[in-house]
Amino acid sequence: MEANNKPKLEEEHGKAYAVAEEDAATTNHKMMMKKHLSDDDESAAGEPEENYRGWKAMPYVIGNETCEKLGTIGTTANLLVYLTTVYGMKSASAATLLSLWGGTVNLAPVLGAFLSDSYLGRYATIALASIASFVGMILLTLTAAVPSLHPHGGTGPSASHMAVLLVSFALLAVGAGGIRPCNLAFGADQFDPRTPAGRRGINSFFNWYYFTFTIAMMVSATVIIYLQSNVSWALGLAVPATLMGLSCALFFMGTRLYVRVRPEGSPFTSFAQVVVAAYRKRRLPAPKGELFDPPHRSSLVSKIAYTDQFLCLDKAAVLTAEDELTADGTTAVNPWRLCTLQQVEEVKCLVRLLPVWSSGIVYYIVLTNLGNYNVLQAMQTDRHLGRSGFQIPAGSFVVFNMLALTVWLPVYDGVVVPVLQRVTKREGGMTQLQRMGTGLVLSIATMLVAAAVERHRRAAGDATSCFVLVPQQILAGLSEAFAVIGQVDLYYKQFPENMRSVAGALLFLGFAAASYASGVMVTVVHRTTGGSDGRPDWLTQDLNQGRVDLYYLVIAGMAAVNLVYFVACARWYRFKESDSDAAAAVELEEKDKVSVTAGAAAPPPPV
C-alpha cells in the first residue's frame, strides 16, 4: 500500500508546490499592478492600494461630467435655429454646415483616443480638451453678445463673422475629441478592478454616468432652449459656457484624488506589427508548438490568456531561424517580423469586438430615425396642455425618453441587479452581451409601437393628442438603458487596458456611421417611394399624405435581422480572460478535485 501511495504523494507534493509557485507569481503580479496609478513617473514607484479612491473621487468626476454635458448639449442643441435667425444663414447652408461639423465631432474622438492612450494619458487629455471646449463656448457666446460679431438687417454673415464662428466650432470639436473618449474610462479608472467592490463600483458608475447624461439632456431640451429661443441668445449661450467653466473647476479640484493611468506608447503600432508579421509569415504551417511569449513586464496591461481563435494571427509570434532576439531574449530585434503572444492576443480582442460593434450601428439607426420623425409627428398633433393656451414644443417630447431612462437606471442598479445576481450567481446579474440583446429586443418593440401609433395618428388627423407619442419614447429610453450602457460596459472591460479611450471613441464612431446611414436611407426612400403620377413619397413634408408608419416597419424589420446577427455574434464571442483569471480557475478546479478526493478517502498528510 505504501508503495502504491508513494507516487500519489509525490504527485500531491508536486501540485502543492505548483500552486505555491502560482500564488507567489500572482502576488508578484498584483504588486506590479499597483505601480500604474499615476501619469507622473515620480508617482509610479509603487503606490499603495488605497490610492484607488473610488466613490470619494466621484463628486468631482460626475460633477465634471454633468456640467460638461449641460454645457455642450445646451450649446449645440439649438444651433440650427441660431444660424438661421441670428446669423441669417439659409436653412440648407446651415444644415449642411452642422452636418459636416457633427460628423467631425463624432470622428474626432478617434484621434483624441489615440493621443490619450499613446502619449498624453486620460487626465491630461480631458484637462486640455475641457479648456478648449470652454474657450470655444465663450467665443460662440460672444458672437451673440457682441453686435459686431454677427450680421444685422437680414444680411448673411461676412467672412469675418464666419471666421469667428468656425474657430468656435473648431475649439468645440477639439473639446469633444478629447472629452468623449476619455471621460467614461477615466471615471472607471478610479475603481480597483481587482476587487469585488471595485468591479461593482465600475458597473454602478456606468449606470450613474448615463443617468447624469440624460439629466443634462433633459435640462438642455427644456430650460436652456427656452432661454435661447424666448429670452436672449446671449444669455442662452452664456449659461452653458458658465456651466462648462464650472466643469473645468470641478475637474481640477479633484486632481489630488485621481488615479491617473500612464500611457505606454501607441497600441496601433503594436497592432500594425502583428498584422505585418503575420502576413510575412503567412506561408508557414499553422503553429503547433511554443509561441514567442517572454515574461510579461507591463504594469498597466494585464497578461491575456491564450485563445485559439484567429490562428492566422498566431504566426506573428512563431519564432523562426530568421528571427533575432536581443541579448536578454525578451524582445525581437525586428518587431515587424516577430511579435509577442501578448501583442497577438490584444489584436484578437479588437477583432472579436468588431462584429458586435457593427450590430450597434443598426441600433443607432433606430434611435436616429425615431428622434427625427418623432418631432415631425408631434408637430401634427394637438400639443395644447389642457385648456390653457400653452403648447408643448415639438422638440421636447424626447424628454419622455430621457425621463424613462432616468427613472429606470436607479431602479435597475439598486433593485434589479441584486435580484438577478442572486438568481444567476453572476456579477452584475447578466453579461454585457445579454444586456445589449435585451436592448435590441426593446428597440424592435419601439418601432412596432411607433408604426401603430403613426397609423392611428394618420387616421385620427391632427386633432390626435400628442401624448399618444409617449409610449414609443418610454420604450426607446428603456432600450437605451440596456443596449447603450451594455455596449459601453463591454467595450471598457474587453478592450486591452491601453486602449480604453479607443473603446470610448468606438461608441461615437458607431453614432457617426448611423447618422450617415440614416441620411442615405432617407434619400433612398424619398426617391423610390413617390409615384410617377405625383403621388407623395413615404416621408413627404405633410405626414398625413406620407406613410411614416411603413418606414418605421422597414426599420423594425432591419432591427429584427440585426438581432439575429447580434445573437450569432454573441454566441461566437469569447470574453477576454487574463492569465491570473485562468490561473485562479485552474486553482479552484484543483481544489474542487482535492475536496472530492478528500470526501472519498482522505490521504495522509505530507511528511
CSV table of N, CA, C and O in Angstrom, one decimal, residues 303-406:
chain,number,residue,atom,x,y,z
A,303,LYS,N,-1.8,40.5,-18.5
A,303,LYS,CA,-1.4,39.4,-19.4
A,303,LYS,C,-2.7,38.7,-19.8
A,303,LYS,O,-3.5,38.2,-18.9
A,304,ILE,N,-2.9,38.6,-21.1
A,304,ILE,CA,-4.1,38.0,-21.6
A,304,ILE,C,-3.9,36.5,-21.9
A,304,ILE,O,-2.9,36.1,-22.5
A,305,ALA,N,-4.8,35.7,-21.5
A,305,ALA,CA,-4.7,34.2,-21.7
A,305,ALA,C,-4.8,33.9,-23.2
A,305,ALA,O,-5.5,34.6,-23.9
A,306,TYR,N,-4.2,32.8,-23.6
A,306,TYR,CA,-4.2,32.4,-25.0
A,306,TYR,C,-5.6,31.9,-25.4
A,306,TYR,O,-6.3,31.3,-24.7
A,307,THR,N,-6.0,32.3,-26.6
A,307,THR,CA,-7.2,31.8,-27.2
A,307,THR,C,-6.9,31.2,-28.6
A,307,THR,O,-6.0,31.6,-29.3
A,308,ASP,N,-7.7,30.2,-29.0
A,308,ASP,CA,-7.4,29.5,-30.2
A,308,ASP,C,-8.3,30.0,-31.4
A,308,ASP,O,-8.6,29.3,-32.3
A,309,GLN,N,-8.7,31.3,-31.3
A,309,GLN,CA,-9.4,32.0,-32.4
A,309,GLN,C,-8.3,32.7,-33.3
A,309,GLN,O,-7.3,33.1,-32.8
A,310,PHE,N,-8.7,32.9,-34.6
A,310,PHE,CA,-7.8,33.7,-35.5
A,310,PHE,C,-6.4,33.1,-35.5
A,310,PHE,O,-5.4,33.9,-35.2
A,311,LEU,N,-6.3,31.8,-35.7
A,311,LEU,CA,-4.9,31.2,-35.7
A,311,LEU,C,-4.0,31.8,-36.7
A,311,LEU,O,-2.8,31.7,-36.5
A,312,CYS,N,-4.5,32.4,-37.7
A,312,CYS,CA,-3.6,33.0,-38.7
A,312,CYS,C,-2.7,34.1,-38.1
A,312,CYS,O,-1.6,34.4,-38.5
A,313,LEU,N,-3.3,34.8,-37.0
A,313,LEU,CA,-2.5,35.8,-36.4
A,313,LEU,C,-1.4,35.2,-35.5
A,313,LEU,O,-0.4,35.9,-35.2
A,314,ASP,N,-1.6,34.0,-35.0
A,314,ASP,CA,-0.6,33.3,-34.2
A,314,ASP,C,0.8,33.3,-34.9
A,314,ASP,O,1.8,33.2,-34.3
A,315,LYS,N,0.7,33.3,-36.2
A,315,LYS,CA,2.0,33.1,-37.0
A,315,LYS,C,2.9,34.3,-36.7
A,315,LYS,O,4.2,34.2,-36.9
A,316,ALA,N,2.4,35.5,-36.3
A,316,ALA,CA,3.2,36.6,-36.0
A,316,ALA,C,4.1,36.3,-34.8
A,316,ALA,O,5.2,37.0,-34.6
A,317,ALA,N,3.8,35.3,-33.9
A,317,ALA,CA,4.5,35.0,-32.7
A,317,ALA,C,5.3,33.7,-32.9
A,317,ALA,O,5.9,33.2,-31.9
A,318,VAL,N,5.4,33.2,-34.1
A,318,VAL,CA,6.2,32.0,-34.4
A,318,VAL,C,7.7,32.4,-34.5
A,318,VAL,O,8.1,33.2,-35.3
A,319,LEU,N,8.5,31.8,-33.7
A,319,LEU,CA,10.0,32.1,-33.7
A,319,LEU,C,10.7,31.2,-34.7
A,319,LEU,O,10.7,30.0,-34.6
A,320,THR,N,11.2,31.8,-35.8
A,320,THR,CA,11.9,31.1,-36.8
A,320,THR,C,13.4,31.3,-36.8
A,320,THR,O,13.9,32.2,-36.0
A,321,ALA,N,14.2,30.6,-37.6
A,321,ALA,CA,15.6,30.8,-37.6
A,321,ALA,C,16.0,32.2,-38.1
A,321,ALA,O,17.1,32.7,-37.7
A,322,GLU,N,15.2,32.9,-38.8
A,322,GLU,CA,15.5,34.2,-39.3
A,322,GLU,C,15.3,35.3,-38.3
A,322,GLU,O,15.7,36.4,-38.4
A,323,ASP,N,14.5,35.0,-37.2
A,323,ASP,CA,14.2,36.0,-36.2
A,323,ASP,C,15.4,36.1,-35.2
A,323,ASP,O,15.9,35.1,-34.7
A,324,GLU,N,15.7,37.3,-34.9
A,324,GLU,CA,16.8,37.5,-33.9
A,324,GLU,C,16.2,38.2,-32.6
A,324,GLU,O,15.3,39.0,-32.7
A,325,LEU,N,16.7,37.8,-31.5
A,325,LEU,CA,16.3,38.4,-30.2
A,325,LEU,C,17.4,39.2,-29.6
A,325,LEU,O,18.6,39.1,-30.0
A,326,THR,N,17.0,40.1,-28.7
A,326,THR,CA,18.0,40.9,-28.0
A,326,THR,C,18.8,40.0,-27.0
A,326,THR,O,18.5,38.9,-26.8
A,327,ALA,N,19.8,40.6,-26.4
A,327,ALA,CA,20.7,39.8,-25.5
A,327,ALA,C,19.9,39.1,-24.4
A,327,ALA,O,20.3,38.0,-24.0
A,328,ASP,N,18.9,39.8,-23.8
A,328,ASP,CA,18.2,39.2,-22.7
A,328,ASP,C,17.1,38.2,-23.2
A,328,ASP,O,16.4,37.5,-22.4
A,329,GLY,N,16.9,38.1,-24.5
A,329,GLY,CA,16.0,37.1,-25.1
A,329,GLY,C,14.5,37.4,-24.9
A,329,GLY,O,13.6,36.6,-25.1
A,330,THR,N,14.2,38.7,-24.5
A,330,THR,CA,12.8,39.1,-24.2
A,330,THR,C,12.2,40.0,-25.3
A,330,THR,O,11.0,40.2,-25.3
A,331,THR,N,13.0,40.4,-26.3
A,331,THR,CA,12.5,41.3,-27.3
A,331,THR,C,13.0,41.0,-28.6
A,331,THR,O,14.2,40.5,-28.7
A,332,ALA,N,12.2,41.1,-29.7
A,332,ALA,CA,12.7,40.8,-31.0
A,332,ALA,C,13.5,42.0,-31.5
A,332,ALA,O,13.1,43.2,-31.3
A,333,VAL,N,14.5,41.7,-32.3
A,333,VAL,CA,15.3,42.8,-32.9
A,333,VAL,C,14.5,43.5,-33.9
A,333,VAL,O,14.5,44.8,-34.0
A,334,ASN,N,13.7,42.8,-34.7
A,334,ASN,CA,12.8,43.4,-35.7
A,334,ASN,C,11.4,43.1,-35.3
A,334,ASN,O,10.8,42.0,-35.6
A,335,PRO,N,10.7,44.0,-34.6
A,335,PRO,CA,9.3,43.7,-34.1
A,335,PRO,C,8.3,43.6,-35.3
A,335,PRO,O,7.1,43.3,-35.0
A,336,TRP,N,8.7,44.0,-36.5
A,336,TRP,CA,7.8,43.8,-37.6
A,336,TRP,C,7.9,42.4,-38.3
A,336,TRP,O,7.2,42.1,-39.2
A,337,ARG,N,8.8,41.6,-37.7
A,337,ARG,CA,8.8,40.2,-38.1
A,337,ARG,C,8.4,39.2,-37.0
A,337,ARG,O,7.9,38.1,-37.3
A,338,LEU,N,8.6,39.6,-35.8
A,338,LEU,CA,8.3,38.7,-34.6
A,338,LEU,C,7.6,39.5,-33.6
A,338,LEU,O,8.2,40.5,-33.1
A,339,CYS,N,6.4,39.1,-33.1
A,339,CYS,CA,5.7,39.8,-32.1
A,339,CYS,C,5.5,38.8,-30.9
A,339,CYS,O,5.6,37.6,-31.1
A,340,THR,N,5.2,39.4,-29.8
A,340,THR,CA,4.9,38.5,-28.6
A,340,THR,C,3.5,38.0,-28.7
A,340,THR,O,2.6,38.5,-29.4
A,341,LEU,N,3.2,36.9,-27.9
A,341,LEU,CA,1.9,36.3,-27.9
A,341,LEU,C,0.9,37.4,-27.2
A,341,LEU,O,-0.3,37.4,-27.6
A,342,GLN,N,1.4,38.2,-26.3
A,342,GLN,CA,0.5,39.2,-25.7
A,342,GLN,C,0.0,40.2,-26.8
A,342,GLN,O,-1.2,40.5,-26.8
A,343,GLN,N,0.9,40.6,-27.7
A,343,GLN,CA,0.5,41.5,-28.8
A,343,GLN,C,-0.6,40.9,-29.6
A,343,GLN,O,-1.5,41.5,-30.0
A,344,VAL,N,-0.4,39.6,-29.9
A,344,VAL,CA,-1.3,38.9,-30.8
A,344,VAL,C,-2.7,38.8,-30.1
A,344,VAL,O,-3.7,39.0,-30.7
A,345,GLU,N,-2.7,38.5,-28.8
A,345,GLU,CA,-4.0,38.4,-28.1
A,345,GLU,C,-4.7,39.8,-28.0
A,345,GLU,O,-5.9,39.8,-28.0
A,346,GLU,N,-3.9,40.8,-27.9
A,346,GLU,CA,-4.5,42.2,-27.9
A,346,GLU,C,-5.2,42.5,-29.2
A,346,GLU,O,-6.3,43.0,-29.2
A,347,VAL,N,-4.6,42.1,-30.3
A,347,VAL,CA,-5.3,42.2,-31.6
A,347,VAL,C,-6.5,41.4,-31.7
A,347,VAL,O,-7.6,41.8,-32.2
A,348,LYS,N,-6.5,40.2,-31.2
A,348,LYS,CA,-7.7,39.3,-31.2
A,348,LYS,C,-8.8,39.9,-30.4
A,348,LYS,O,-10.0,39.8,-30.8
A,349,CYS,N,-8.5,40.6,-29.3
A,349,CYS,CA,-9.6,41.3,-28.5
A,349,CYS,C,-10.3,42.3,-29.4
A,349,CYS,O,-11.6,42.4,-29.4
A,350,LEU,N,-9.6,43.1,-30.2
A,350,LEU,CA,-10.2,44.1,-31.1
A,350,LEU,C,-11.0,43.4,-32.2
A,350,LEU,O,-12.1,43.8,-32.5
A,351,VAL,N,-10.4,42.4,-32.8
A,351,VAL,CA,-11.1,41.7,-33.9
A,351,VAL,C,-12.4,41.1,-33.4
A,351,VAL,O,-13.4,41.1,-34.1
A,352,ARG,N,-12.4,40.5,-32.2
A,352,ARG,CA,-13.6,39.9,-31.7
A,352,ARG,C,-14.7,40.9,-31.5
A,352,ARG,O,-15.9,40.6,-31.6
A,353,LEU,N,-14.3,42.1,-31.1
A,353,LEU,CA,-15.3,43.1,-30.8
A,353,LEU,C,-16.0,43.8,-32.0
A,353,LEU,O,-17.1,44.3,-31.9
A,354,LEU,N,-15.3,43.7,-33.1
A,354,LEU,CA,-15.8,44.5,-34.3
A,354,LEU,C,-17.2,44.0,-34.8
A,354,LEU,O,-18.0,44.8,-35.1
A,355,PRO,N,-17.5,42.7,-34.9
A,355,PRO,CA,-18.8,42.2,-35.3
A,355,PRO,C,-19.9,42.7,-34.3
A,355,PRO,O,-21.0,43.1,-34.7
A,356,VAL,N,-19.6,42.7,-33.0
A,356,VAL,CA,-20.6,43.2,-32.0
A,356,VAL,C,-20.8,44.7,-32.2
A,356,VAL,O,-21.9,45.2,-32.1
A,357,TRP,N,-19.7,45.4,-32.4
A,357,TRP,CA,-19.8,46.8,-32.6
A,357,TRP,C,-20.6,47.1,-33.8
A,357,TRP,O,-21.5,48.0,-33.8
A,358,SER,N,-20.5,46.4,-34.9
A,358,SER,CA,-21.2,46.6,-36.2
A,358,SER,C,-22.7,46.5,-36.0
A,358,SER,O,-23.5,47.1,-36.6
A,359,SER,N,-23.1,45.5,-35.1
A,359,SER,CA,-24.5,45.4,-34.8
A,359,SER,C,-25.1,46.6,-34.1
A,359,SER,O,-26.3,46.8,-34.2
A,360,GLY,N,-24.3,47.4,-33.4
A,360,GLY,CA,-24.8,48.6,-32.8
A,360,GLY,C,-25.1,49.7,-33.8
A,360,GLY,O,-25.9,50.6,-33.4
A,361,ILE,N,-24.6,49.6,-35.0
A,361,ILE,CA,-24.9,50.7,-35.9
A,361,ILE,C,-26.3,50.7,-36.3
A,361,ILE,O,-27.0,51.7,-36.4
A,362,VAL,N,-26.9,49.5,-36.6
A,362,VAL,CA,-28.3,49.4,-36.9
A,362,VAL,C,-29.2,49.9,-35.7
A,362,VAL,O,-30.2,50.5,-35.9
A,363,TYR,N,-28.7,49.6,-34.5
A,363,TYR,CA,-29.5,50.0,-33.4
A,363,TYR,C,-29.5,51.5,-33.3
A,363,TYR,O,-30.6,52.1,-33.0
A,364,TYR,N,-28.4,52.2,-33.6
A,364,TYR,CA,-28.4,53.7,-33.6
A,364,TYR,C,-29.2,54.2,-34.7
A,364,TYR,O,-29.7,55.4,-34.6
A,365,ILE,N,-29.3,53.5,-35.8
A,365,ILE,CA,-30.2,54.0,-36.9
A,365,ILE,C,-31.7,54.0,-36.4
A,365,ILE,O,-32.4,55.0,-36.7
A,366,VAL,N,-32.1,53.1,-35.6
A,366,VAL,CA,-33.4,53.1,-34.9
A,366,VAL,C,-33.6,54.4,-34.1
A,366,VAL,O,-34.6,55.1,-34.3
A,367,LEU,N,-32.6,54.7,-33.2
A,367,LEU,CA,-32.7,55.8,-32.4
A,367,LEU,C,-32.7,57.1,-33.2
A,367,LEU,O,-33.5,58.1,-32.9
A,368,THR,N,-31.9,57.2,-34.2
A,368,THR,CA,-31.7,58.4,-35.0
A,368,THR,C,-33.0,58.7,-35.7
A,368,THR,O,-33.5,59.9,-35.7
A,369,ASN,N,-33.6,57.7,-36.4
A,369,ASN,CA,-34.8,58.0,-37.2
A,369,ASN,C,-36.0,58.2,-36.3
A,369,ASN,O,-36.9,59.1,-36.6
A,370,LEU,N,-36.1,57.6,-35.2
A,370,LEU,CA,-37.2,57.8,-34.2
A,370,LEU,C,-37.1,59.3,-33.7
A,370,LEU,O,-38.1,60.0,-33.6
A,371,GLY,N,-35.9,59.7,-33.4
A,371,GLY,CA,-35.7,61.0,-32.9
A,371,GLY,C,-36.1,62.1,-33.9
A,371,GLY,O,-36.8,63.1,-33.5
A,372,ASN,N,-35.7,61.9,-35.1
A,372,ASN,CA,-36.1,62.9,-36.2
A,372,ASN,C,-37.5,62.9,-36.5
A,372,ASN,O,-38.1,64.0,-36.5
A,373,TYR,N,-38.2,61.8,-36.7
A,373,TYR,CA,-39.6,61.8,-37.2
A,373,TYR,C,-40.6,61.9,-36.0
A,373,TYR,O,-41.7,62.3,-36.2
A,374,ASN,N,-40.1,61.7,-34.8
A,374,ASN,CA,-41.0,61.9,-33.7
A,374,ASN,C,-41.3,63.4,-33.5
A,374,ASN,O,-42.4,63.8,-33.2
A,375,VAL,N,-40.3,64.3,-33.9
A,375,VAL,CA,-40.6,65.7,-33.8
A,375,VAL,C,-41.6,66.1,-34.9
A,375,VAL,O,-42.6,66.9,-34.6
A,376,LEU,N,-41.5,65.5,-36.1
A,376,LEU,CA,-42.5,65.8,-37.2
A,376,LEU,C,-43.9,65.3,-36.8
A,376,LEU,O,-44.9,65.9,-37.1
A,377,GLN,N,-43.9,64.1,-36.2
A,377,GLN,CA,-45.2,63.6,-35.8
A,377,GLN,C,-45.8,64.5,-34.7
A,377,GLN,O,-47.0,64.8,-34.8
A,378,ALA,N,-45.0,65.0,-33.8
A,378,ALA,CA,-45.6,65.8,-32.7
A,378,ALA,C,-46.1,67.1,-33.3
A,378,ALA,O,-47.1,67.7,-32.8
A,379,MET,N,-45.5,67.7,-34.4
A,379,MET,CA,-45.9,68.9,-35.0
A,379,MET,C,-47.3,68.8,-35.6
A,379,MET,O,-48.0,69.8,-35.8
A,380,GLN,N,-47.8,67.6,-35.9
A,380,GLN,CA,-49.1,67.3,-36.5
A,380,GLN,C,-50.0,66.6,-35.5
A,380,GLN,O,-50.8,65.7,-35.9
A,381,THR,N,-49.9,67.0,-34.2
A,381,THR,CA,-50.8,66.6,-33.2
A,381,THR,C,-51.3,67.8,-32.4
A,381,THR,O,-50.8,68.9,-32.5
A,382,ASP,N,-52.2,67.5,-31.5
A,382,ASP,CA,-52.7,68.6,-30.6
A,382,ASP,C,-51.8,68.6,-29.4
A,382,ASP,O,-51.8,67.7,-28.6
A,383,ARG,N,-50.9,69.7,-29.3
A,383,ARG,CA,-49.9,69.8,-28.3
A,383,ARG,C,-50.3,70.7,-27.2
A,383,ARG,O,-49.5,71.1,-26.3
A,384,HIS,N,-51.6,71.1,-27.1
A,384,HIS,CA,-52.0,72.0,-26.0
A,384,HIS,C,-52.1,71.3,-24.7
A,384,HIS,O,-52.6,70.1,-24.7
A,385,LEU,N,-51.7,71.9,-23.7
A,385,LEU,CA,-51.7,71.3,-22.3
A,385,LEU,C,-53.0,71.7,-21.6
A,385,LEU,O,-53.2,72.9,-21.2
A,386,GLY,N,-54.0,70.7,-21.6
A,386,GLY,CA,-55.3,71.0,-21.0
A,386,GLY,C,-56.0,72.1,-21.8
A,386,GLY,O,-56.0,72.1,-23.0
A,387,ARG,N,-56.7,73.0,-21.1
A,387,ARG,CA,-57.4,74.1,-21.7
A,387,ARG,C,-56.6,75.4,-21.8
A,387,ARG,O,-57.1,76.4,-22.3
A,388,SER,N,-55.4,75.3,-21.3
A,388,SER,CA,-54.6,76.5,-21.4
A,388,SER,C,-54.1,76.7,-22.8
A,388,SER,O,-54.2,75.9,-23.7
A,389,GLY,N,-53.6,77.9,-23.0
A,389,GLY,CA,-53.0,78.2,-24.3
A,389,GLY,C,-51.6,77.7,-24.5
A,389,GLY,O,-51.1,77.9,-25.6
A,390,PHE,N,-51.0,77.1,-23.5
A,390,PHE,CA,-49.6,76.7,-23.6
A,390,PHE,C,-49.5,75.5,-24.5
A,390,PHE,O,-50.3,74.5,-24.4
A,391,GLN,N,-48.6,75.5,-25.4
A,391,GLN,CA,-48.4,74.4,-26.4
A,391,GLN,C,-47.0,73.8,-26.1
A,391,GLN,O,-46.0,74.5,-26.1
A,392,ILE,N,-47.0,72.5,-25.9
A,392,ILE,CA,-45.7,71.8,-25.7
A,392,ILE,C,-44.8,71.8,-26.9
A,392,ILE,O,-45.3,71.5,-28.0
A,393,PRO,N,-43.6,72.3,-26.8
A,393,PRO,CA,-42.7,72.3,-28.0
A,393,PRO,C,-42.5,70.9,-28.6
A,393,PRO,O,-42.4,69.9,-27.9
A,394,ALA,N,-42.6,70.9,-29.9
A,394,ALA,CA,-42.5,69.5,-30.6
A,394,ALA,C,-41.2,68.9,-30.3
A,394,ALA,O,-41.1,67.6,-30.2
A,395,GLY,N,-40.1,69.6,-30.1
A,395,GLY,CA,-38.8,69.0,-29.9
A,395,GLY,C,-38.6,68.6,-28.4
A,395,GLY,O,-37.6,68.0,-28.1
A,396,SER,N,-39.6,68.8,-27.6
A,396,SER,CA,-39.4,68.5,-26.1
A,396,SER,C,-39.9,67.1,-25.8
A,396,SER,O,-39.8,66.7,-24.6
A,397,PHE,N,-40.5,66.4,-26.8
A,397,PHE,CA,-41.0,65.1,-26.4
A,397,PHE,C,-39.9,64.0,-26.2
A,397,PHE,O,-40.2,63.0,-25.6
A,398,VAL,N,-38.7,64.3,-26.6
A,398,VAL,CA,-37.6,63.5,-26.2
A,398,VAL,C,-37.4,63.4,-24.7
A,398,VAL,O,-36.7,62.5,-24.2
A,399,VAL,N,-37.9,64.3,-24.0
A,399,VAL,CA,-37.8,64.3,-22.5
A,399,VAL,C,-38.4,63.1,-21.9
A,399,VAL,O,-37.9,62.5,-20.9
A,400,PHE,N,-39.5,62.5,-22.6
A,400,PHE,CA,-40.1,61.3,-22.0
A,400,PHE,C,-39.2,60.1,-22.2
A,400,PHE,O,-39.1,59.2,-21.3
A,401,ASN,N,-38.4,60.1,-23.3
A,401,ASN,CA,-37.3,59.1,-23.4
A,401,ASN,C,-36.3,59.2,-22.3
A,401,ASN,O,-36.0,58.2,-21.6
A,402,MET,N,-35.9,60.4,-22.0
A,402,MET,CA,-34.8,60.6,-21.0
A,402,MET,C,-35.4,60.3,-19.6
A,402,MET,O,-34.7,59.8,-18.7
A,403,LEU,N,-36.7,60.7,-19.4
A,403,LEU,CA,-37.3,60.5,-18.1
A,403,LEU,C,-37.4,59.0,-17.8
A,403,LEU,O,-37.1,58.6,-16.7
A,404,ALA,N,-37.8,58.2,-18.8
A,404,ALA,CA,-37.9,56.8,-18.6
A,404,ALA,C,-36.6,56.2,-18.2
A,404,ALA,O,-36.4,55.4,-17.3
A,405,LEU,N,-35.5,56.6,-18.9
A,405,LEU,CA,-34.2,56.1,-18.7
A,405,LEU,C,-33.7,56.6,-17.3
A,405,LEU,O,-33.1,55.8,-16.5
A,406,THR,N,-34.0,57.8,-16.9
A,406,THR,CA,-33.6,58.4,-15.7
A,406,THR,C,-34.2,57.7,-14.5
A,406,THR,O,-33.6,57.4,-13.5
